[in-house]
Structure formats: C-alpha cells, structure tokens
Amino acid sequence: MESDYLDLYHPRILELDKHPYHFKKCVEEPILIANNPFCGDRFKLFDKSPNKDYAALFFYGHGCAVSKASTSLLVELFEQKGLTGIRELADQFAKFIYKETDHCAEDKLLIFENVRNHPSRLDCALLGWNELLKKLH
Amino acid sequence: MESDYLDLYHPRILELDKHPYHFKKCVEEPILIANNPFCGDRFKLFDKSPNKDYAALFFYGHGCAVSKASTSLLVELFEQKGLTGIRELADQFAKFIYKETDHCAEDKLLIFENVRNHPSRLDCALLGWNELLKKLH
Amino acid sequence: MNLKSHFPIFDTHPELVYLDSAATTQKPRNVIKAITDFYESSYSNVSRGMYKLSTDATQKLRDCRQKVATLIGAESSQDIAFTYGATDAINKVAYGYFKPKLTAGHNIIVTTMEHHANLLPWQKLCKESDTELRVVRLLANGNLDLEHLVELMNEHTMLVAVTHISNVLGIVNPIEQINKLAHEKDIPVIIDAAQSISTHTLNAIDLDIDFLVFSGHKMFAPTGIGALYVNPKYQAAFDPHFVGGGMIESASFFETVYQDYPQVLEPGTPNIAGVFGLGAAIDFMDDHSIYSQYDRLELLTQDLRSSLSNYDRIQVLGDSTNSMNIVSFEIEGIHPHDIAYFLAGKNICIRAGHHCAEPLLNSLEISAVARVSLSVYNEHRDIELLLEALKACINYFE
Amino acid sequence: MNLKSHFPIFDTHPELVYLDSAATTQKPRNVIKAITDFYESSYSNVSRGMYKLSTDATQKLRDCRQKVATLIGAESSQDIAFTYGATDAINKVAYGYFKPKLTAGHNIIVTTMEHHANLLPWQKLCKESDTELRVVRLLANGNLDLEHLVELMNEHTMLVAVTHISNVLGIVNPIEQINKLAHEKDIPVIIDAAQSISTHTLNAIDLDIDFLVFSGHKMFAPTGIGALYVNPKYQAAFDPHFVGGGMIESASFFETVYQDYPQVLEPGTPNIAGVFGLGAAIDFMDDHSIYSQYDRLELLTQDLRSSLSNYDRIQVLGDSTNSMNIVSFEIEGIHPHDIAYFLAGKNICIRAGHHCAEPLLNSLEISAVARVSLSVYNEHRDIELLLEALKACINYFE
Ligand SMILES: Cc1ncc(COP(=O)(O)O)c(C=O)c1O
Ligand SMILES: Cc1ncc(COP(=O)(O)O)c(C=O)c1O
C-alpha cells in the first residue's frame, strides 16, 4: 500500500519540488493565476521578457510537489515552444493525464506517468496547464 | 391487534358520530373554529342564544368519529355549564386525556377513556376543547 | 415479477399490507446494505481528503451523480445537484434562480393539483416580488385544463410549475405537451417528479426539461436526499443562496467567489450516506427493470379503482382512464381517519388527510380523503385484503 | 476507557489510524443499527399516518427531539429544530431570522477563525442589506482578542457569530464570557458548536445561549442531519423561509398560515433515519459518558502538540495552553498535501488544505496546513504511529 502512494513521486518530481525552474516572486501583473480552491494551491506566472513574447517566464506560489514540478516544467516548455506550441502540448498533456491517450508528446512530462493512477492528484499535475487552456488563447 | 385499535371507538362515540347534538350549518359568525392542520379536521361553533350567553350552541364541520363525538359533548356541556364551568371542565378533561390524572370530572366524557391509550388520537378528543382553552377567556 | 422478497420489512412483518408508498417507499436490501457498508467499512468525508477512504468516497459520490444523470437522461452528471429532498430542491430553485429575476408585472403559473411543496414556495415568492400567481383549473374529470394553461401564459410568465403525478388524484400530467406549450412562449417549466420518478422513464433531453426535482425516499432510497436537474441553459444564471464550505473558488472576509452549478447549490457536508443509498436505489431500479413494472401497476391501479367504484357509498377521486399508483376516495358517513384507523387494526397501511394539497381539496370541497398508493412490492392479494377490510369497516361504522 | 471497540470501521480496518474526526467522526455500532433497524423493520413516514409504523416513527422523532434538548440543556424539545447540518442551520437562521431585520447602518460581528459556514452567510447577508461586517482579530497566540470584540460591539450590532472550537486552530473560545459581553449590550450570539458538541457539555440555559447549531456527522451520528437551538425569546420572530408540506396551519392558493418554530423551519419530509441515528448517537454519548473523556483527550492533544513542537522543521498553529482535539501544523519545505499523501500510504488519515477557513489562513499568511484531529476512539498508539510516519516523511522529501 505504501509504495502505491509513493510511486506518485518520481525522483525528478521531488527534485523539481526542491529546485524548480525560474521560481521567483515578481512585481509585474501575472499573466496567469492557477488556483485550486479545494487545496489552496496557487501559482502565478509572470512574463519578464522585454517583448512580452513568453521568452523569459517565471512563476511563484504555493503548491504540492506534483503541482510545483508540473508548473516548473510548464514554464520551461512554454519558453521553448511559445504560445501555440504550449497550448498544443497542454491539450495533449491533459489527455495523457486523463488516460485518454497513452502517448506523451514530451519526454520530460513522462515523470507524471504514475500520477495517472492517483485520481485525487490529477488536478495537481494539471493545475497550471488547465488554467492555461482556459485563459490564454 | 385489531381490538387494540377498535377499543378506541366506544359505542357511544359511534352513536354520537352518527347523531351528534345540535349539529347544523349556521350563518352567524362562529364563536370558535377548531382546526387540526395535520388531518384537516375542522369544526365551527355557533352561539344562537338570543342573549349570546351560550344557552343555545350549535356546531358544524368535518372530523373523525372521535373529534365529532367530543365536540358534540362539548356543545352539550357548554350549554349546561356556561363559560366558567366549561373552561374548568376543559382544563380537567385535557389532564384526563393526557393521563395527568385518572379522574374524569364528567361521566359523559368517560367514553374517551380508551383514547388515552391511542397517542395519535389524543388531538381528536381534544380538538374543540383545546381551542376553547386557547381562545375563550 | 414480484419484488417483495427484496424488501426486508416484509420479512419482519409478513402480514404487512403497505399501501402508503406515495408517502414514502420501503427500502430494498441493497440500499440498506449500501448505507451499512459505508458506515461499517468505508466511512469518510468527501472532497478534501488525501487518504483512500476519502478519495474512494469522493469517487463514489461522483459515480452516484452520474447514476442520477443517467436515470433521467441528462447530458452530464454536472447537470445534477444533490439536495435534501424535493421540497429542499424546489425552494433552492425558487430562491437561487427565480427570486432575483422576479418583479411586479410578472406572473408564475401553478396548477390546482400541486403539493404544498410546489405551490407554497411560488406563492411566497410572488407575494415578496409583487408577482401574480396564476392557477391552472382542472377539468371535471380532474385532469388539467390545458386550454386554461394556454390562456394563462403570456409574455410576463416567468415559470410554469407542475407536478408529473398528482399525489392525491394519481393523475398523470402530459409533461411533454406542457413543456411544448410553455417553450413555444419561451417559458421555463419546473416538473415535480416526486411521485413519478419510480414509475416513469424520464429523459431530460427528449422531453426538453428545464428544471426537475425528486426525493430519494419515494424511490427506494434513504430519507434526507433528493436531486435537482437543471438544464445547462439555466445553470449560469444561478445565484448562490445558502452558502458555506465546499462551494467556493476563493473567499476572504469581505468577498467570495463561488463555484458554478451544481456546487453553488451544495454548501456544507452533503448527506453522503444518502447519496450512496440513492445510487444503490438506482442500481436496484436498473437491476430489476423497475420501469417495466409499469403495466402491472397500471392494471392494479385500474383494478383498485373499479373495485372501489362498485361500492355505493364510496366516491373515487380523479380520472379512471389516467391514473397511476394512487387512488383517493371517500366513504359516505365515515371520516377518512376512521377508515385509516380501522384498516391499521388489520395491518393495512393507508393514509388519510389533505395530503399536503389543501388548496386542491378545498377546490373539490373536501376536507380530507383516504389514499391508497402502490409500489413494486404490492400484489393483487393486497388489494383483496384492502377491499375485504373496507367492507368490514363500512359495517362497523354502520 | 477506550471506545474503539464500539466502532465497526476498526474491525474492518484494524490498521486504520483515523485522525480526521474534525472532518467527520466514525460511527458506533448502535447508530448504524438504529438506521438498519428502522429501514428493515419499522420504516414509515412520520406525522400524518394512522398505522402503527407511522405513529411509532412519529413518537420516536419526538423522543429524539427531546434527546437533543436534553443533550444541550434546553428547556423544551420545542426549542430544537432539525436541520440537514450545521451549514443548513446557520443559513436558515440567517434568512429566517436576521435577513428581514437588517438594514443599512447595522453591523454583524464574526471572528477571524470562523469556518466558511459561519462566515459566508453573514457576509452575504451584510452585502445584501448594506450592513457592515466586522471581524474580531486574533491575539498573537491565536486566541480571540476579546477587547477588540468589545470595541466592535455597539448599539447597531445585530449579531455576534462565533465558533466554540476553531476547526483549524483547535482553540476553545470562552463562549460564556462572549455571551455575557454581548448580552450586556443586548446583542444575540450564534454559537457554532460543530466541533465542540462531542467534547463540551453545553447547557443552553446556564450559558444563556441565543442560537446554537451543530451537525450530526461530527458527533457519531449520520450524514444529512443537524440541529438548531433557538432561545424561546427569539422563536416568535422567525419568518418562514423554505416552505412546503408539514409546516402549515392552513393553506389556500393565495394565503398560507404557517406553524410556529420549530415546524416553520422544517418543511417537507425530514431525514427521519438521520434523526433516529442522531438519537442513537446521543444514547451512545450518554451510555459511555463521552464528556468524561475530556481530560484524556485534552492530554492526548497536549502530547501531540508538544511532540510536534520538538521537531525543528515543524510549526504548530494556535495556543498550546488552550486547545482541544485539533492540531494544525506546517513542515518547512513539504507541502501539506504531500504530508497527507505520504501518511495515507501508511494508513494514517489526516487532512490538508485550508479547511474551509481560507480567510483565517490568509490572515496567518499560510495557504494550506496539515491538520490532525482526535476523537474518543483515538489512543496514544495513534500519535506514536503518526510521529514515526512524520519522521519518515521528512526524510523522504529531504
Ligand atoms: C467549525 C465548523 N463549523 C461548521 C461546519 C460545517 O458543518 P457541515 O459541513 O456539517 O454543515 C464545520 C465542518 O466542517 C466546522 O468545522
Ligand atoms: C407530488 C409531491 N411533491 C413534493 C413532495 C415533497 O417531497 P419531500 O417531502 O420528500 O420533500 C411530495 C411528497 O409528499 C409529493 O408527493
């Protein structure tokens, strides 16, 4: 039973929880606020790129290891892929997490494979991604 | 079990149900309306005495055998005893029905002795009497 | 097929002739077991727990919402809000949806045969908003006068409130037709399915239903649970009314952002065991194709009506050609309470009174009636015993 | 004495370490049996039946009302209204009693530590009535700042709403003193006893209580049932709010005369099985002198607090000298959800989140905490297992 619970935490998730990418409190208006009212998790995304083209993104807030790791990867991949690319990926990642497909378009996101077997934690993995799909067109 | 239920109906109750005393629809304002919202029982009391001294009372309405018989006796005894007497009797009768005393001040009301063992029918026996205690001072 | 053996009450009381299912139905074994199992081996609160008992309960609550959606042919489980009963559901629609939208000049239409639960909330709202309450008449045979309904509807009509089956007359109202008539004028309809949910297949999409409510306890489920269906087109316009935990997006001392329907209607800890019992009741209904009992029960109802009509002194209410499960009657010279009490002595359970439809009874100039009502555990023998007992009753009070 | 053996869940799951009783308590055998017995051998609707099942159920409902009255030292069973839970009760007081009485210029006082259930209804009412919502501050140790309360109260204060025990901090508020302070200025107080009803003897008369609410499911009773006590002096001023069957004196299509408190608050079929379960829970509490477990549980709470405080990285909330059954904490660098999830893997049930007290957490500048909560079935071994697991948790997330 214990291992069932702990297989949620891929070593890379624990690492990203401790050392997230571009995790910093910023003063600008966030471009996105991802909020889970049930657990109080809440991250803000900031665009610090001079041209506001998502080339230099940062995030800050509170959340569990899973939501923090996944938002960290969101920020990193967002910078690489730009808006169209990240929206496409978010769509695909949500399908992967909800087990609508077994294909994961981005290797880095495979660390969330086991999350798919933890129904109560799906929202953690998708926190920022779902908000992105809702808010940024 | 059956006799348990039917011992409610003293033969005199059944008789009074068929042949109540001074049971007649009247046109004057009723001096009392006794109403049980749970079952829809409803009787009106009318004072047809020229001096409005309760010397000639009538009642009309709908109710079960128990409430009809008891209201019939209420009317009859009210005429005999006048307001003070009937209020005293109503007090005493309520105590009798609620088993607060075993003494029944009026022999004619002894036909309701078994009602005391039928908790769901106490209200039937007291319908008019309770209203009298509430409304007429 | 007789389903009596699934109801433990008849093991405990083999002699029981239960003819009061319109007040509440008895419970099948699997419903009782669902409750017991929950409390004995998997009890937890829902929604915010991380441990298995809690995530399992949360998932099961979600499954039950889907079961209700499937039962009434809703598109999504998110169209279903859990309430504490039909009365609770109607009031929540009244205050959460309609009250903020009503002003003087508007009107709301109810029918003469509504239960207090689907009359008094609208009466109260109308008084508070200076809105006119309009009442659809009955035809001589007890059926709704649909022409009168059409006359009453106009561009200021905000709602038609109608019961699917009258809990006194047993009359089945043509809700599909009523929906059509109202929708032609863009008027929403709330359907009180308290009495029909256990007999009539309802399909929210095919019937184009706007609002629909029912209680669990009249469909084999526990007390304290009910459900509300709201058509997606009305969901966004629900205001929060009762508020509390479990329904917020974010809250501060002075500002709160509430979640959408159905959560906006479900503050506080839900009746979780009630929801699971409701889910089990729907399983029971599926497993035993409850709706296929329709013909058998309709026949029983007809039979009961015609047998009663054979007595000179018995007056049966309603329309003999359109009646389901419920038969109300009067016996000349014997008060309904005395009938019910006499029958109780013979282990026969019926109900007497105004059945929370006082205005209907007033309009029929009756103060109380005796009501017999059937469900899937009843059989012809029950009716025979009833008729025999009624004969004895008439003799007794002669 | 340990009462664990009375709770079947621990037979099913002998390993279970249930530390989430503030969310909901487990159910003792006799409560489950009361529900099963009712559905299996004596089920009926209440109030308007003439047959034995129904008159018995009606009598039993009356008995249960008396049990609640006795439990909280009310003068009469008629001071108790059944609701569907604490949230339902508070909203019914808000809409049925206070809303019609509020106007601009009035104010209502809540505290910083209220559960959403005892904050959001007042916040909503204040917005709708242009009434000011005032919030009592906490002292540095988490206790209510009573001087601030006194400052906030004035002749326009319509209500003080306060929880007896904070569901996050475990702090026990001095409700007798708060009542006194408010009553000096003729201000009524509503007490949310959701967390204290299973630990504190409450006496409505001695404590001079105005309004008091609690939920059954946090005191060993079923889900979907709660109770409201209203001091006789406020009962007459209750307006009907939710309306329906079973609460009327007389009804016509356009006019209704409603019954008095408590019936005016109980439209529709009540959660009858829930009421009986609540009655059985009170029997359980009586039979096992639940309130005499107070000292044992207080010791356990203290023990838990001081053990947790021994860890460098653990921050315990609240006042160590005034705390009951509930202990919330943070671990530096580990999110409460991960703590709860890690513990779940070891069969230990705790809860993580804002616990429906988001404004409180915001005021403490925390987004979520881990909460451990105790009840009569907990023992020292549970705390030992918890502490061991927390050690492992800290290592795991290192
Ligand atoms: C202090 C307090 N008040 C009110 C409530 C609400 O209770 P319920 O959800 O049973 O309505 C709770 C339960 O979470 C609570 O802890
Ligand atoms: C037609 C109808 N509507 C509504 C209700 C109210 O249901 P509940 O009392 O379960 O809220 C009833 C039950 O008596 C009913 O028969």
JSON list of N, CA and C in Angstrom, two decimals, chain D residues 239-262:
[
{"chain": "D", "resi": 239, "resn": "ASP", "atom": "N", "xyz": [-39.37, 34.13, 10.57]},
{"chain": "D", "resi": 239, "resn": "ASP", "atom": "CA", "xyz": [-40.22, 34.14, 9.38]},
{"chain": "D", "resi": 239, "resn": "ASP", "atom": "C", "xyz": [-40.08, 32.81, 8.66]},
{"chain": "D", "resi": 240, "resn": "PRO", "atom": "N", "xyz": [-41.13, 32.38, 7.98]},
{"chain": "D", "resi": 240, "resn": "PRO", "atom": "CA", "xyz": [-40.91, 31.21, 7.12]},
{"chain": "D", "resi": 240, "resn": "PRO", "atom": "C", "xyz": [-39.93, 31.57, 6.02]},
{"chain": "D", "resi": 241, "resn": "HIS", "atom": "N", "xyz": [-39.10, 30.63, 5.66]},
{"chain": "D", "resi": 241, "resn": "HIS", "atom": "CA", "xyz": [-38.20, 30.89, 4.53]},
{"chain": "D", "resi": 241, "resn": "HIS", "atom": "C", "xyz": [-38.42, 29.76, 3.52]},
{"chain": "D", "resi": 242, "resn": "PHE", "atom": "N", "xyz": [-37.74, 28.63, 3.67]},
{"chain": "D", "resi": 242, "resn": "PHE", "atom": "CA", "xyz": [-38.11, 27.49, 2.85]},
{"chain": "D", "resi": 242, "resn": "PHE", "atom": "C", "xyz": [-39.49, 27.02, 3.31]},
{"chain": "D", "resi": 243, "resn": "VAL", "atom": "N", "xyz": [-40.37, 26.74, 2.37]},
{"chain": "D", "resi": 243, "resn": "VAL", "atom": "CA", "xyz": [-41.73, 26.35, 2.72]},
{"chain": "D", "resi": 243, "resn": "VAL", "atom": "C", "xyz": [-42.15, 25.10, 1.96]},
{"chain": "D", "resi": 244, "resn": "GLY", "atom": "N", "xyz": [-43.18, 24.45, 2.46]},
{"chain": "D", "resi": 244, "resn": "GLY", "atom": "CA", "xyz": [-43.66, 23.22, 1.84]},
{"chain": "D", "resi": 244, "resn": "GLY", "atom": "C", "xyz": [-44.61, 22.50, 2.78]},
{"chain": "D", "resi": 245, "resn": "GLY", "atom": "N", "xyz": [-44.69, 21.19, 2.64]},
{"chain": "D", "resi": 245, "resn": "GLY", "atom": "CA", "xyz": [-45.63, 20.42, 3.44]},
{"chain": "D", "resi": 245, "resn": "GLY", "atom": "C", "xyz": [-45.20, 20.30, 4.90]},
{"chain": "D", "resi": 246, "resn": "GLY", "atom": "N", "xyz": [-46.17, 20.00, 5.76]},
{"chain": "D", "resi": 246, "resn": "GLY", "atom": "CA", "xyz": [-45.85, 19.66, 7.15]},
{"chain": "D", "resi": 246, "resn": "GLY", "atom": "C", "xyz": [-45.58, 20.84, 8.05]},
{"chain": "D", "resi": 247, "resn": "MET", "atom": "N", "xyz": [-45.76, 22.06, 7.59]},
{"chain": "D", "resi": 247, "resn": "MET", "atom": "CA", "xyz": [-45.44, 23.22, 8.41]},
{"chain": "D", "resi": 247, "resn": "MET", "atom": "C", "xyz": [-46.56, 24.26, 8.40]},
{"chain": "D", "resi": 248, "resn": "ILE", "atom": "N", "xyz": [-47.72, 23.86, 7.89]},
{"chain": "D", "resi": 248, "resn": "ILE", "atom": "CA", "xyz": [-48.76, 24.87, 7.73]},
{"chain": "D", "resi": 248, "resn": "ILE", "atom": "C", "xyz": [-49.90, 24.68, 8.73]},
{"chain": "D", "resi": 249, "resn": "GLU", "atom": "N", "xyz": [-50.53, 25.77, 9.06]},
{"chain": "D", "resi": 249, "resn": "GLU", "atom": "CA", "xyz": [-51.77, 25.80, 9.83]},
{"chain": "D", "resi": 249, "resn": "GLU", "atom": "C", "xyz": [-52.91, 25.61, 8.84]},
{"chain": "D", "resi": 250, "resn": "SER", "atom": "N", "xyz": [-52.89, 26.39, 7.77]},
{"chain": "D", "resi": 250, "resn": "SER", "atom": "CA", "xyz": [-53.88, 26.27, 6.70]},
{"chain": "D", "resi": 250, "resn": "SER", "atom": "C", "xyz": [-53.31, 26.93, 5.46]},
{"chain": "D", "resi": 251, "resn": "ALA", "atom": "N", "xyz": [-53.68, 26.38, 4.32]},
{"chain": "D", "resi": 251, "resn": "ALA", "atom": "CA", "xyz": [-53.13, 26.91, 3.07]},
{"chain": "D", "resi": 251, "resn": "ALA", "atom": "C", "xyz": [-54.22, 27.01, 2.02]},
{"chain": "D", "resi": 252, "resn": "SER", "atom": "N", "xyz": [-54.22, 28.11, 1.31]},
{"chain": "D", "resi": 252, "resn": "SER", "atom": "CA", "xyz": [-55.04, 28.23, 0.11]},
{"chain": "D", "resi": 252, "resn": "SER", "atom": "C", "xyz": [-54.09, 28.62, -1.01]},
{"chain": "D", "resi": 253, "resn": "PHE", "atom": "N", "xyz": [-54.62, 28.81, -2.22]},
{"chain": "D", "resi": 253, "resn": "PHE", "atom": "CA", "xyz": [-53.72, 29.15, -3.32]},
{"chain": "D", "resi": 253, "resn": "PHE", "atom": "C", "xyz": [-52.98, 30.46, -3.08]},
{"chain": "D", "resi": 254, "resn": "PHE", "atom": "N", "xyz": [-53.62, 31.38, -2.37]},
{"chain": "D", "resi": 254, "resn": "PHE", "atom": "CA", "xyz": [-53.03, 32.71, -2.27]},
{"chain": "D", "resi": 254, "resn": "PHE", "atom": "C", "xyz": [-52.62, 33.14, -0.87]},
{"chain": "D", "resi": 255, "resn": "GLU", "atom": "N", "xyz": [-53.03, 32.35, 0.13]},
{"chain": "D", "resi": 255, "resn": "GLU", "atom": "CA", "xyz": [-52.69, 32.72, 1.50]},
{"chain": "D", "resi": 255, "resn": "GLU", "atom": "C", "xyz": [-52.32, 31.48, 2.29]},
{"chain": "D", "resi": 256, "resn": "THR", "atom": "N", "xyz": [-51.29, 31.57, 3.09]},
{"chain": "D", "resi": 256, "resn": "THR", "atom": "CA", "xyz": [-50.91, 30.45, 3.93]},
{"chain": "D", "resi": 256, "resn": "THR", "atom": "C", "xyz": [-50.63, 30.93, 5.34]},
{"chain": "D", "resi": 257, "resn": "VAL", "atom": "N", "xyz": [-51.14, 30.19, 6.32]},
{"chain": "D", "resi": 257, "resn": "VAL", "atom": "CA", "xyz": [-50.76, 30.47, 7.70]},
{"chain": "D", "resi": 257, "resn": "VAL", "atom": "C", "xyz": [-49.80, 29.37, 8.11]},
{"chain": "D", "resi": 258, "resn": "TYR", "atom": "N", "xyz": [-48.59, 29.77, 8.51]},
{"chain": "D", "resi": 258, "resn": "TYR", "atom": "CA", "xyz": [-47.57, 28.80, 8.86]},
{"chain": "D", "resi": 258, "resn": "TYR", "atom": "C", "xyz": [-47.59, 28.49, 10.34]},
{"chain": "D", "resi": 259, "resn": "GLN", "atom": "N", "xyz": [-47.07, 27.33, 10.70]},
{"chain": "D", "resi": 259, "resn": "GLN", "atom": "CA", "xyz": [-46.94, 26.99, 12.11]},
{"chain": "D", "resi": 259, "resn": "GLN", "atom": "C", "xyz": [-45.75, 27.74, 12.71]},
{"chain": "D", "resi": 260, "resn": "ASP", "atom": "N", "xyz": [-45.63, 27.64, 14.03]},
{"chain": "D", "resi": 260, "resn": "ASP", "atom": "CA", "xyz": [-44.57, 28.35, 14.73]},
{"chain": "D", "resi": 260, "resn": "ASP", "atom": "C", "xyz": [-43.27, 27.55, 14.69]},
{"chain": "D", "resi": 261, "resn": "TYR", "atom": "N", "xyz": [-42.21, 28.15, 15.23]},
{"chain": "D", "resi": 261, "resn": "TYR", "atom": "CA", "xyz": [-40.97, 27.45, 15.47]},
{"chain": "D", "resi": 261, "resn": "TYR", "atom": "C", "xyz": [-41.26, 26.23, 16.36]},
{"chain": "D", "resi": 262, "resn": "PRO", "atom": "N", "xyz": [-40.67, 25.06, 16.17]},
{"chain": "D", "resi": 262, "resn": "PRO", "atom": "CA", "xyz": [-39.66, 24.73, 15.18]},
{"chain": "D", "resi": 262, "resn": "PRO", "atom": "C", "xyz": [-40.23, 24.29, 13.82]}
]
